[in-house]
Amino acid sequence: MSNPKNSSTFTFLATSDISARTKGRAVSTKDFKEGTSVGWVPANLGIGPLGHIVSGIPYDSTGDIRLLADPNALFHLKGIPNLPDFNVCFSDLVNNDGTAWESCSRTFLKNAVEELKDEHGLTLTASFEHEFTETNASESTHPFSFSNFVDGEPVGGTIFEILEQAGIEPECWLPEYAPYQYELTMKPSDPVLAADRAILLREIVRTCFKAYGREVTFSPVPDASEGGSGVHVHYGLYGRNGEIISFDPNKPGRMSKIASQFNAGIIKYAAPMTSLFAPLTVSYHRLKPNKWSVAQAFCGEQNREALVRICPTNEIGNRKPDKQFHFEFRGGDVGANPWILMGIIIRAGMAGIVENLDPVRVVVGEADSDKDSSFEGQPLPSTLEEALKAFEENEVVRSWFSEAWVETFLKVKRDEIATLEEKSIEEQCEVYADVY
């Protein structure tokens, strides 16, 4: 994170909603200080990806809340072509007396992080990987190629420099497998900061491409005939003070019991969580076999079709694997609010510990029930409506949220389904490619 600069006219107090779109209000930077807040409307939670407030949600035209700036989440953005410098400060949604609002997504994550530490003595590091596709490119393309890397310039270098100056800590920029697709990763941090960074990264990438007259989309399926784009969450589980507690070289997958129970919880509650981590109608066109995506829920060792992937460790030069040992959640996409996505991973993991689940089964190699009768991967919903029903009927996952949030989420998503149901998959891909 960077310090505010007096040269910045505006400081944008930012939040992210059910549709995972960044929203907020700007104040004059000269007036910004600790405790700054601006008014907000509860019904804004009901604005879906298609841009309208859905009717019948618990929040109507009455009532007011506030966006309370978090001074520890202040970023200074400079160097975006054709734009002045400005600040972004992520904010919590609070009631007018400063208490937490029942449906604040950022507070949802913060509470999960605090409970993980206070009740289980555990901490988490996290990092988001984003894939996205340039939509108006016409040059020849080849997966992972140097030529694609060069074709991404000068946008790639500009983005990387802006992120570094803002303290977002980019790690790797690469051309990906699908045509005109790129991936951008960040270094690990605490979960709330990681999610804040993920939200801001998307806006910086979109704005920079636009500044160069180019277009980009993070949509999970920008083209129904091509591979999709995911949002992968890497997470490492540690003790209260950063102690190594996940690594056990004598256990399957080299996972300790507590790490295995944590991941078992994610697998157990994967189906009712699917509408939260894959919340768009086209998300389910990506969550299919043989797409290097997730078709069913299982924990796999270095397997890119696993919902939870045990990541490899770099042991070159006798590097120790224990501190770097971590996992990757591969089911998410850009429709998922990063605060919610990170929060449900933690909540499901804690449920696995509280319920004293058996250690998660580790699948080694390809996961194929036709070849291995013992493979028991949990099937995921195949449509958004199926996923919503699984969420609606699961008391455990529902209990993580306020009832008002649950009702709003369900109505927003079902309105989305109804609005798009007459469109073909190709037309739906076009809609989301424009939104995201």
Short mmCIF file of C-alpha atoms in Angstrom, two decimals:
data_model
loop_
_atom_site.label_atom_id
_atom_site.label_comp_id
_atom_site.label_asym_id
_atom_site.label_seq_id
_atom_site.Cartn_x
_atom_site.Cartn_y
_atom_site.Cartn_z
CA MET A 1 0.00 0.00 0.00
CA SER A 2 1.15 3.49 -0.76
CA ASN A 3 0.78 6.79 1.04
CA PRO A 4 -1.76 9.35 -0.16
CA LYS A 5 -0.38 12.11 -2.34
CA ASN A 6 -1.51 15.71 -2.16
CA SER A 7 -1.27 15.86 -5.95
CA SER A 8 -4.27 13.52 -6.16
CA THR A 9 -7.51 15.49 -6.45
CA PHE A 10 -9.74 12.56 -5.51
CA THR A 11 -9.75 9.65 -3.11
CA PHE A 12 -12.29 7.05 -4.18
CA LEU A 13 -13.93 5.19 -1.28
CA ALA A 14 -14.51 1.77 -2.79
CA THR A 15 -16.62 -1.29 -2.15
CA SER A 16 -17.50 -4.38 -4.18
CA ASP A 17 -20.95 -5.88 -4.34
CA ILE A 18 -22.74 -9.13 -5.22
CA SER A 19 -21.94 -8.59 -8.90
CA ALA A 20 -18.22 -8.13 -8.06
CA ARG A 21 -18.22 -4.67 -9.63
CA THR A 22 -16.24 -1.96 -7.87
CA LYS A 23 -18.45 0.91 -6.73
CA GLY A 24 -18.18 3.87 -4.39
CA ARG A 25 -17.89 7.63 -4.07
CA ALA A 26 -14.98 10.05 -4.32
CA VAL A 27 -14.02 12.76 -1.86
CA SER A 28 -11.45 15.51 -2.11
CA THR A 29 -8.06 14.16 -1.09
CA LYS A 30 -7.36 17.30 0.93
CA ASP A 31 -10.38 16.46 3.10
CA PHE A 32 -9.59 12.75 3.43
CA LYS A 33 -8.42 11.55 6.85
CA GLU A 34 -8.83 8.62 9.20
CA GLY A 35 -12.53 8.14 9.93
CA THR A 36 -13.70 9.57 6.61
CA SER A 37 -17.00 8.10 5.47
CA VAL A 38 -19.65 8.80 2.85
CA GLY A 39 -23.30 7.88 2.55
CA TRP A 40 -24.42 4.69 0.84
CA VAL A 41 -27.73 3.03 0.00
CA PRO A 42 -28.55 -0.51 1.27
CA ALA A 43 -30.48 -1.33 -1.91
CA ASN A 44 -27.27 -0.93 -3.93
CA LEU A 45 -26.48 -4.47 -2.81
CA GLY A 46 -29.23 -5.60 -5.19
CA ILE A 47 -27.58 -4.26 -8.35
CA GLY A 48 -26.76 -7.34 -10.40
CA PRO A 49 -24.18 -7.72 -13.17
CA LEU A 50 -26.69 -6.45 -15.74
CA GLY A 51 -26.84 -3.06 -14.01
CA HIS A 52 -30.26 -2.72 -12.37
CA ILE A 53 -31.56 -3.03 -8.82
CA VAL A 54 -33.54 -6.25 -8.64
CA SER A 55 -37.07 -5.91 -7.31
CA GLY A 56 -38.35 -7.71 -4.23
CA ILE A 57 -35.08 -7.71 -2.28
CA PRO A 58 -35.12 -6.97 1.49
CA TYR A 59 -33.63 -3.51 0.92
CA ASP A 60 -35.85 -0.86 -0.63
CA SER A 61 -35.74 2.91 -1.12
CA THR A 62 -35.62 3.53 2.61
CA GLY A 63 -32.64 3.51 4.94
CA ASP A 64 -29.04 4.68 4.80
CA ILE A 65 -25.65 3.24 5.63
CA ARG A 66 -22.09 4.53 5.18
CA LEU A 67 -18.87 3.63 3.45
CA LEU A 68 -16.22 3.90 6.17
CA ALA A 69 -12.72 4.19 4.74
CA ASP A 70 -10.12 1.74 6.02
CA PRO A 71 -6.87 3.74 6.29
CA ASN A 72 -4.91 0.48 6.05
CA ALA A 73 -6.39 -0.13 2.59
CA LEU A 74 -5.31 3.07 0.85
CA PHE A 75 -3.65 2.84 -2.57
CA HIS A 76 -2.13 5.61 -4.67
CA LEU A 77 -2.45 5.06 -8.42
CA LYS A 78 -0.20 6.94 -10.79
CA GLY A 79 1.05 6.40 -14.32
CA ILE A 80 -2.20 5.31 -15.99
CA PRO A 81 -2.00 6.88 -19.46
CA ASN A 82 -4.25 9.92 -19.94
CA LEU A 83 -5.45 9.91 -16.33
CA PRO A 84 -4.37 12.04 -13.36
CA ASP A 85 -3.08 10.44 -10.18
CA PHE A 86 -5.77 9.41 -7.70
CA ASN A 87 -6.25 7.35 -4.55
CA VAL A 88 -8.45 4.35 -3.88
CA CYS A 89 -9.36 3.45 -0.32
CA PHE A 90 -11.32 0.29 0.35
CA SER A 91 -14.14 0.76 2.80
CA ASP A 92 -16.42 -1.21 5.08
CA LEU A 93 -20.18 -0.83 4.93
CA VAL A 94 -21.36 0.31 8.36
CA ASN A 95 -24.53 1.54 10.01
CA ASN A 96 -24.79 5.23 10.80
CA ASP A 97 -23.48 4.61 14.33
CA GLY A 98 -20.38 2.87 12.97
CA THR A 99 -21.40 -0.70 13.76
CA ALA A 100 -20.95 -3.32 11.06
CA TRP A 101 -23.74 -3.56 8.49
CA GLU A 102 -25.20 -7.06 8.29
CA SER A 103 -24.48 -7.54 4.57
CA CYS A 104 -20.99 -6.06 4.18
CA SER A 105 -18.89 -8.46 2.10
CA ARG A 106 -15.58 -7.07 3.34
CA THR A 107 -16.66 -7.47 6.97
CA PHE A 108 -17.71 -11.03 6.10
CA LEU A 109 -14.09 -11.79 5.18
CA LYS A 110 -12.59 -9.87 8.11
CA ASN A 111 -14.79 -11.79 10.56
CA ALA A 112 -13.75 -15.12 9.04
CA VAL A 113 -10.06 -14.21 9.34
CA GLU A 114 -10.50 -13.17 12.98
CA GLU A 115 -12.44 -16.33 13.87
CA LEU A 116 -9.81 -18.54 12.23
CA LYS A 117 -7.17 -16.98 14.46
CA ASP A 118 -9.15 -16.53 17.67
CA GLU A 119 -10.88 -19.91 17.76
CA HIS A 120 -8.39 -22.12 15.94
CA GLY A 121 -5.06 -20.37 16.37
CA LEU A 122 -4.53 -20.30 12.62
CA THR A 123 -3.56 -17.66 10.08
CA LEU A 124 -3.69 -17.64 6.31
CA THR A 125 -1.66 -16.13 3.51
CA ALA A 126 -3.36 -15.70 0.17
CA SER A 127 -2.84 -14.57 -3.40
CA PHE A 128 -5.17 -14.27 -6.38
CA GLU A 129 -4.28 -15.32 -9.94
CA HIS A 130 -6.28 -13.64 -12.69
CA GLU A 131 -6.71 -14.77 -16.28
CA PHE A 132 -8.17 -12.39 -18.87
CA THR A 133 -8.51 -12.09 -22.63
CA GLU A 134 -7.90 -9.28 -25.08
CA THR A 135 -11.02 -9.06 -27.20
CA ASN A 136 -10.02 -6.86 -30.13
CA ALA A 137 -6.61 -8.36 -30.97
CA SER A 138 -5.95 -9.63 -34.48
CA GLU A 139 -2.29 -10.70 -34.50
CA SER A 140 -1.38 -14.36 -34.80
CA THR A 141 -1.43 -16.08 -31.42
CA HIS A 142 0.35 -19.07 -29.91
CA PRO A 143 0.06 -20.38 -26.31
CA PHE A 144 2.68 -19.11 -23.83
CA SER A 145 4.80 -17.68 -26.64
CA PHE A 146 7.35 -14.87 -26.50
CA SER A 147 5.59 -13.25 -29.45
CA ASN A 148 2.36 -13.05 -27.43
CA PHE A 149 4.32 -11.56 -24.55
CA VAL A 150 5.72 -8.88 -26.86
CA ASP A 151 2.30 -8.24 -28.38
CA GLY A 152 1.07 -7.41 -24.88
CA GLU A 153 3.39 -4.42 -24.72
CA PRO A 154 3.40 -1.64 -23.78
CA VAL A 155 0.28 -2.45 -21.77
CA GLY A 156 1.83 -5.26 -19.74
CA GLY A 157 4.80 -3.21 -18.62
CA THR A 158 2.61 -0.24 -17.77
CA ILE A 159 0.28 -2.38 -15.67
CA PHE A 160 3.17 -4.02 -13.85
CA GLU A 161 4.77 -0.67 -13.01
CA ILE A 162 1.50 0.84 -11.77
CA LEU A 163 0.84 -2.19 -9.57
CA GLU A 164 4.34 -2.09 -8.12
CA GLN A 165 4.16 1.64 -7.35
CA ALA A 166 0.78 1.13 -5.67
CA GLY A 167 2.16 -1.61 -3.42
CA ILE A 168 0.06 -4.34 -5.02
CA GLU A 169 3.14 -6.55 -5.51
CA PRO A 170 2.66 -8.19 -8.91
CA GLU A 171 4.64 -11.39 -9.31
CA CYS A 172 4.29 -12.82 -12.81
CA TRP A 173 2.85 -11.67 -16.16
CA LEU A 174 2.49 -14.24 -18.92
CA PRO A 175 0.65 -15.06 -22.13
CA GLU A 176 -1.73 -17.95 -21.44
CA TYR A 177 -3.13 -20.89 -23.40
CA ALA A 178 -6.32 -19.46 -24.94
CA PRO A 179 -6.05 -16.98 -27.85
CA TYR A 180 -5.02 -13.49 -26.67
CA GLN A 181 -5.25 -14.62 -23.04
CA TYR A 182 -2.95 -13.36 -20.27
CA GLU A 183 -2.38 -14.22 -16.63
CA LEU A 184 -1.29 -11.88 -13.85
CA THR A 185 -0.32 -13.09 -10.40
CA MET A 186 0.47 -11.32 -7.12
CA LYS A 187 2.68 -12.13 -4.17
CA PRO A 188 0.99 -13.57 -1.07
CA SER A 189 -0.28 -11.36 1.73
CA ASP A 190 -2.92 -11.52 4.44
CA PRO A 191 -6.36 -12.54 3.09
CA VAL A 192 -8.10 -9.15 3.32
CA LEU A 193 -5.24 -7.34 1.61
CA ALA A 194 -5.07 -10.09 -1.03
CA ALA A 195 -8.76 -9.62 -1.84
CA ASP A 196 -8.44 -5.82 -1.87
CA ARG A 197 -5.56 -6.15 -4.30
CA ALA A 198 -7.56 -8.52 -6.51
CA ILE A 199 -10.38 -6.00 -6.84
CA LEU A 200 -8.02 -3.16 -7.68
CA LEU A 201 -5.94 -5.22 -10.10
CA ARG A 202 -9.00 -5.81 -12.28
CA GLU A 203 -9.74 -2.10 -12.51
CA ILE A 204 -6.14 -1.21 -13.31
CA VAL A 205 -5.90 -3.83 -16.05
CA ARG A 206 -9.16 -2.75 -17.70
CA THR A 207 -8.26 0.94 -17.48
CA CYS A 208 -4.76 0.48 -18.89
CA PHE A 209 -5.91 -1.59 -21.85
CA LYS A 210 -8.56 1.03 -22.57
CA ALA A 211 -5.96 3.81 -22.38
CA TYR A 212 -4.05 2.13 -25.19
CA GLY A 213 -7.17 1.69 -27.34
CA ARG A 214 -7.38 -2.02 -26.55
CA GLU A 215 -10.12 -4.04 -24.88
CA VAL A 216 -9.92 -6.81 -22.32
CA THR A 217 -12.39 -9.04 -20.49
CA PHE A 218 -12.06 -11.18 -17.37
CA SER A 219 -15.25 -13.11 -18.24
CA PRO A 220 -14.95 -16.85 -17.48
CA VAL A 221 -16.06 -17.69 -21.03
CA PRO A 222 -15.52 -14.78 -23.43
CA ASP A 223 -15.94 -17.10 -26.42
CA ALA A 224 -18.02 -20.27 -26.19
CA SER A 225 -15.67 -22.07 -28.57
CA GLU A 226 -12.48 -21.32 -26.64
CA GLY A 227 -10.99 -21.99 -23.20
CA GLY A 228 -12.15 -19.91 -20.27
CA SER A 229 -10.57 -17.64 -17.67
CA GLY A 230 -10.51 -18.37 -13.96
CA VAL A 231 -9.65 -16.61 -10.74
CA HIS A 232 -7.47 -18.99 -8.74
CA VAL A 233 -6.85 -18.41 -5.04
CA HIS A 234 -3.58 -19.64 -3.54
CA TYR A 235 -3.61 -20.03 0.23
CA GLY A 236 -1.18 -21.19 2.88
CA LEU A 237 -2.24 -22.25 6.36
CA TYR A 238 0.01 -21.36 9.30
CA GLY A 239 -0.02 -21.07 13.08
CA ARG A 240 -0.99 -17.97 15.01
CA ASN A 241 2.49 -16.49 14.64
CA GLY A 242 3.32 -17.93 11.25
CA GLU A 243 4.47 -21.33 12.48
CA ILE A 244 4.61 -24.18 9.97
CA ILE A 245 1.58 -26.41 10.63
CA SER A 246 0.45 -27.64 7.19
CA PHE A 247 3.46 -29.65 6.07
CA ASP A 248 3.92 -33.29 7.10
CA PRO A 249 6.16 -35.31 4.77
CA ASN A 250 4.82 -38.58 6.16
CA LYS A 251 1.15 -37.97 5.30
CA PRO A 252 -0.70 -38.25 1.95
CA GLY A 253 -0.02 -35.16 -0.12
CA ARG A 254 2.45 -34.13 2.63
CA MET A 255 -0.52 -32.53 4.41
CA SER A 256 -0.81 -32.38 8.18
CA LYS A 257 -4.06 -33.48 9.80
CA ILE A 258 -5.33 -29.96 10.39
CA ALA A 259 -4.57 -28.85 6.82
CA SER A 260 -6.22 -31.99 5.51
CA GLN A 261 -9.36 -31.33 7.58
CA PHE A 262 -9.40 -27.72 6.40
CA ASN A 263 -9.36 -28.86 2.77
CA ALA A 264 -11.87 -31.63 3.51
CA GLY A 265 -14.31 -28.93 4.57
CA ILE A 266 -13.87 -27.14 1.24
CA ILE A 267 -14.55 -30.36 -0.64
CA LYS A 268 -17.58 -31.24 1.52
CA TYR A 269 -19.26 -27.87 1.01
CA ALA A 270 -18.17 -27.34 -2.59
CA ALA A 271 -21.58 -27.94 -4.15
CA PRO A 272 -23.54 -25.47 -1.99
CA MET A 273 -20.70 -22.95 -2.41
CA THR A 274 -20.59 -23.21 -6.22
CA SER A 275 -23.05 -20.39 -6.89
CA LEU A 276 -20.82 -18.16 -4.76
CA PHE A 277 -17.53 -18.92 -6.50
CA ALA A 278 -18.97 -19.47 -10.00
CA PRO A 279 -21.97 -17.12 -10.01
CA LEU A 280 -22.59 -16.44 -13.73
CA THR A 281 -24.72 -18.43 -16.14
CA VAL A 282 -21.67 -19.00 -18.37
CA SER A 283 -19.51 -20.13 -15.44
CA TYR A 284 -20.82 -23.65 -15.96
CA HIS A 285 -19.61 -23.75 -19.55
CA ARG A 286 -16.10 -23.56 -18.08
CA LEU A 287 -16.54 -26.01 -15.19
CA LYS A 288 -16.40 -29.09 -17.38
CA PRO A 289 -14.00 -32.03 -17.83
CA ASN A 290 -10.95 -31.69 -20.06
CA LYS A 291 -10.89 -27.90 -19.89
CA TRP A 292 -8.09 -27.69 -17.30
CA SER A 293 -10.81 -26.38 -15.05
CA VAL A 294 -12.97 -27.94 -12.33
CA ALA A 295 -15.68 -30.45 -13.15
CA GLN A 296 -15.99 -32.07 -9.74
CA ALA A 297 -14.75 -31.44 -6.23
CA PHE A 298 -11.65 -33.30 -5.09
CA CYS A 299 -8.20 -32.56 -3.72
CA GLY A 300 -5.46 -33.37 -6.20
CA GLU A 301 -1.70 -33.37 -5.98
CA GLN A 302 -0.45 -30.98 -8.67
CA ASN A 303 -3.68 -31.59 -10.62
CA ARG A 304 -5.13 -28.62 -12.54
CA GLU A 305 -8.62 -30.13 -12.73
CA ALA A 306 -8.88 -30.42 -8.94
CA LEU A 307 -10.99 -27.97 -6.96
CA VAL A 308 -8.21 -27.91 -4.36
CA ARG A 309 -4.77 -28.39 -5.85
CA ILE A 310 -1.75 -29.22 -3.70
CA CYS A 311 0.85 -26.95 -5.27
CA PRO A 312 4.40 -28.06 -6.04
CA THR A 313 7.27 -26.72 -3.97
CA ASN A 314 10.52 -25.35 -5.35
CA GLU A 315 13.27 -27.51 -3.86
CA ILE A 316 16.04 -26.48 -6.25
CA GLY A 317 19.28 -25.82 -4.39
CA ASN A 318 18.04 -27.67 -1.29
CA ARG A 319 15.26 -25.19 -0.65
CA LYS A 320 13.00 -26.41 2.14
CA PRO A 321 9.40 -27.20 1.16
CA ASP A 322 7.72 -26.70 4.53
CA LYS A 323 7.31 -22.91 4.61
CA GLN A 324 6.28 -22.63 0.95
CA PHE A 325 3.81 -25.55 1.09
CA HIS A 326 0.35 -24.29 0.08
CA PHE A 327 -2.85 -24.95 -1.87
CA GLU A 328 -4.80 -23.52 -4.78
CA PHE A 329 -8.58 -23.15 -5.03
CA ARG A 330 -9.34 -23.36 -8.75
CA GLY A 331 -13.11 -23.00 -9.02
CA GLY A 332 -13.55 -19.23 -8.90
CA ASP A 333 -14.12 -16.73 -11.65
CA VAL A 334 -14.49 -12.96 -11.99
CA GLY A 335 -18.19 -13.01 -11.13
CA ALA A 336 -17.28 -13.87 -7.54
CA ASN A 337 -16.68 -10.98 -5.15
CA PRO A 338 -13.07 -11.56 -3.93
CA TRP A 339 -14.05 -10.85 -0.31
CA ILE A 340 -16.81 -13.47 -0.53
CA LEU A 341 -14.61 -15.94 -2.42
CA MET A 342 -11.81 -15.71 0.15
CA GLY A 343 -14.30 -15.77 3.02
CA ILE A 344 -16.08 -18.97 1.97
CA ILE A 345 -12.76 -20.78 1.55
CA ILE A 346 -11.94 -19.92 5.17
CA ARG A 347 -15.45 -20.68 6.44
CA ALA A 348 -15.55 -24.09 4.74
CA GLY A 349 -12.06 -24.89 6.01
CA MET A 350 -13.05 -24.03 9.57
CA ALA A 351 -16.14 -26.23 9.21
CA GLY A 352 -13.88 -29.13 8.29
CA ILE A 353 -11.91 -28.60 11.50
CA VAL A 354 -14.94 -28.07 13.75
CA GLU A 355 -16.69 -31.15 12.34
CA ASN A 356 -13.49 -33.19 12.80
CA LEU A 357 -13.74 -34.49 9.25
CA ASP A 358 -11.61 -37.36 8.08
CA PRO A 359 -8.49 -36.24 6.23
CA VAL A 360 -9.31 -35.32 2.66
CA ARG A 361 -8.49 -37.96 0.09
CA VAL A 362 -5.57 -36.95 -2.11
CA VAL A 363 -5.92 -37.91 -5.77
CA VAL A 364 -2.58 -38.50 -7.45
CA GLY A 365 -2.45 -38.25 -11.23
CA GLU A 366 -5.48 -37.99 -13.48
CA ALA A 367 -8.88 -38.19 -11.82
CA ASP A 368 -11.04 -40.52 -13.89
CA SER A 369 -13.87 -42.54 -12.39
CA ASP A 370 -14.05 -44.68 -15.53
CA LYS A 371 -10.48 -45.88 -14.95
CA ASP A 372 -10.40 -45.80 -11.14
CA SER A 373 -13.49 -47.19 -9.46
CA SER A 374 -12.29 -45.87 -6.10
CA PHE A 375 -12.34 -42.26 -7.27
CA GLU A 376 -15.21 -40.45 -5.58
CA GLY A 377 -15.00 -36.83 -6.65
CA GLN A 378 -18.06 -34.85 -5.62
CA PRO A 379 -20.02 -33.64 -8.65
CA LEU A 380 -20.60 -29.91 -8.89
CA PRO A 381 -23.86 -28.35 -10.10
CA SER A 382 -24.03 -28.13 -13.88
CA THR A 383 -26.06 -24.90 -14.09
CA LEU A 384 -26.38 -21.72 -12.07
CA GLU A 385 -29.94 -22.61 -11.06
CA GLU A 386 -28.79 -25.99 -9.73
CA ALA A 387 -26.04 -24.25 -7.82
CA LEU A 388 -28.44 -21.70 -6.32
CA LYS A 389 -30.73 -24.50 -5.16
CA ALA A 390 -27.81 -26.30 -3.51
CA PHE A 391 -26.85 -23.10 -1.69
CA GLU A 392 -30.43 -22.30 -0.71
CA GLU A 393 -30.97 -25.75 0.80
CA ASN A 394 -27.70 -26.00 2.74
CA GLU A 395 -28.14 -24.64 6.25
CA VAL A 396 -24.43 -24.60 7.04
CA VAL A 397 -23.33 -22.43 4.12
CA ARG A 398 -26.39 -20.18 4.42
CA SER A 399 -25.60 -19.62 8.09
CA TRP A 400 -22.35 -17.84 7.17
CA PHE A 401 -24.39 -14.90 5.81
CA SER A 402 -27.20 -12.67 7.03
CA GLU A 403 -30.61 -13.80 5.83
CA ALA A 404 -31.02 -10.46 4.06
CA TRP A 405 -27.80 -11.08 2.12
CA VAL A 406 -28.93 -14.59 1.19
CA GLU A 407 -32.32 -13.40 -0.04
CA THR A 408 -30.74 -10.56 -2.03
CA PHE A 409 -28.14 -12.86 -3.60
CA LEU A 410 -30.72 -15.45 -4.64
CA LYS A 411 -33.03 -12.85 -6.19
CA VAL A 412 -30.21 -11.08 -8.01
CA LYS A 413 -28.98 -14.33 -9.52
CA ARG A 414 -32.42 -15.63 -10.49
CA ASP A 415 -33.22 -12.29 -12.11
CA GLU A 416 -30.00 -12.71 -14.07
CA ILE A 417 -31.02 -16.21 -15.19
CA ALA A 418 -34.48 -15.01 -16.26
CA THR A 419 -33.07 -12.06 -18.19
CA LEU A 420 -30.62 -14.24 -20.15
CA GLU A 421 -32.62 -17.44 -20.55
CA GLU A 422 -33.75 -16.67 -24.12
CA LYS A 423 -30.20 -15.97 -25.25
CA SER A 424 -27.90 -18.61 -26.71
CA ILE A 425 -24.66 -19.51 -24.94
CA GLU A 426 -22.80 -17.42 -27.53
CA GLU A 427 -25.01 -14.41 -26.78
CA GLN A 428 -24.62 -14.88 -23.04
CA CYS A 429 -20.84 -14.95 -23.48
CA GLU A 430 -21.07 -11.62 -25.33
CA VAL A 431 -23.10 -10.07 -22.51
CA TYR A 432 -20.68 -11.09 -19.78
CA ALA A 433 -17.61 -10.25 -21.86
CA ASP A 434 -18.95 -6.69 -22.01
CA VAL A 435 -19.82 -6.55 -18.27
CA TYR A 436 -16.54 -8.01 -17.02
#
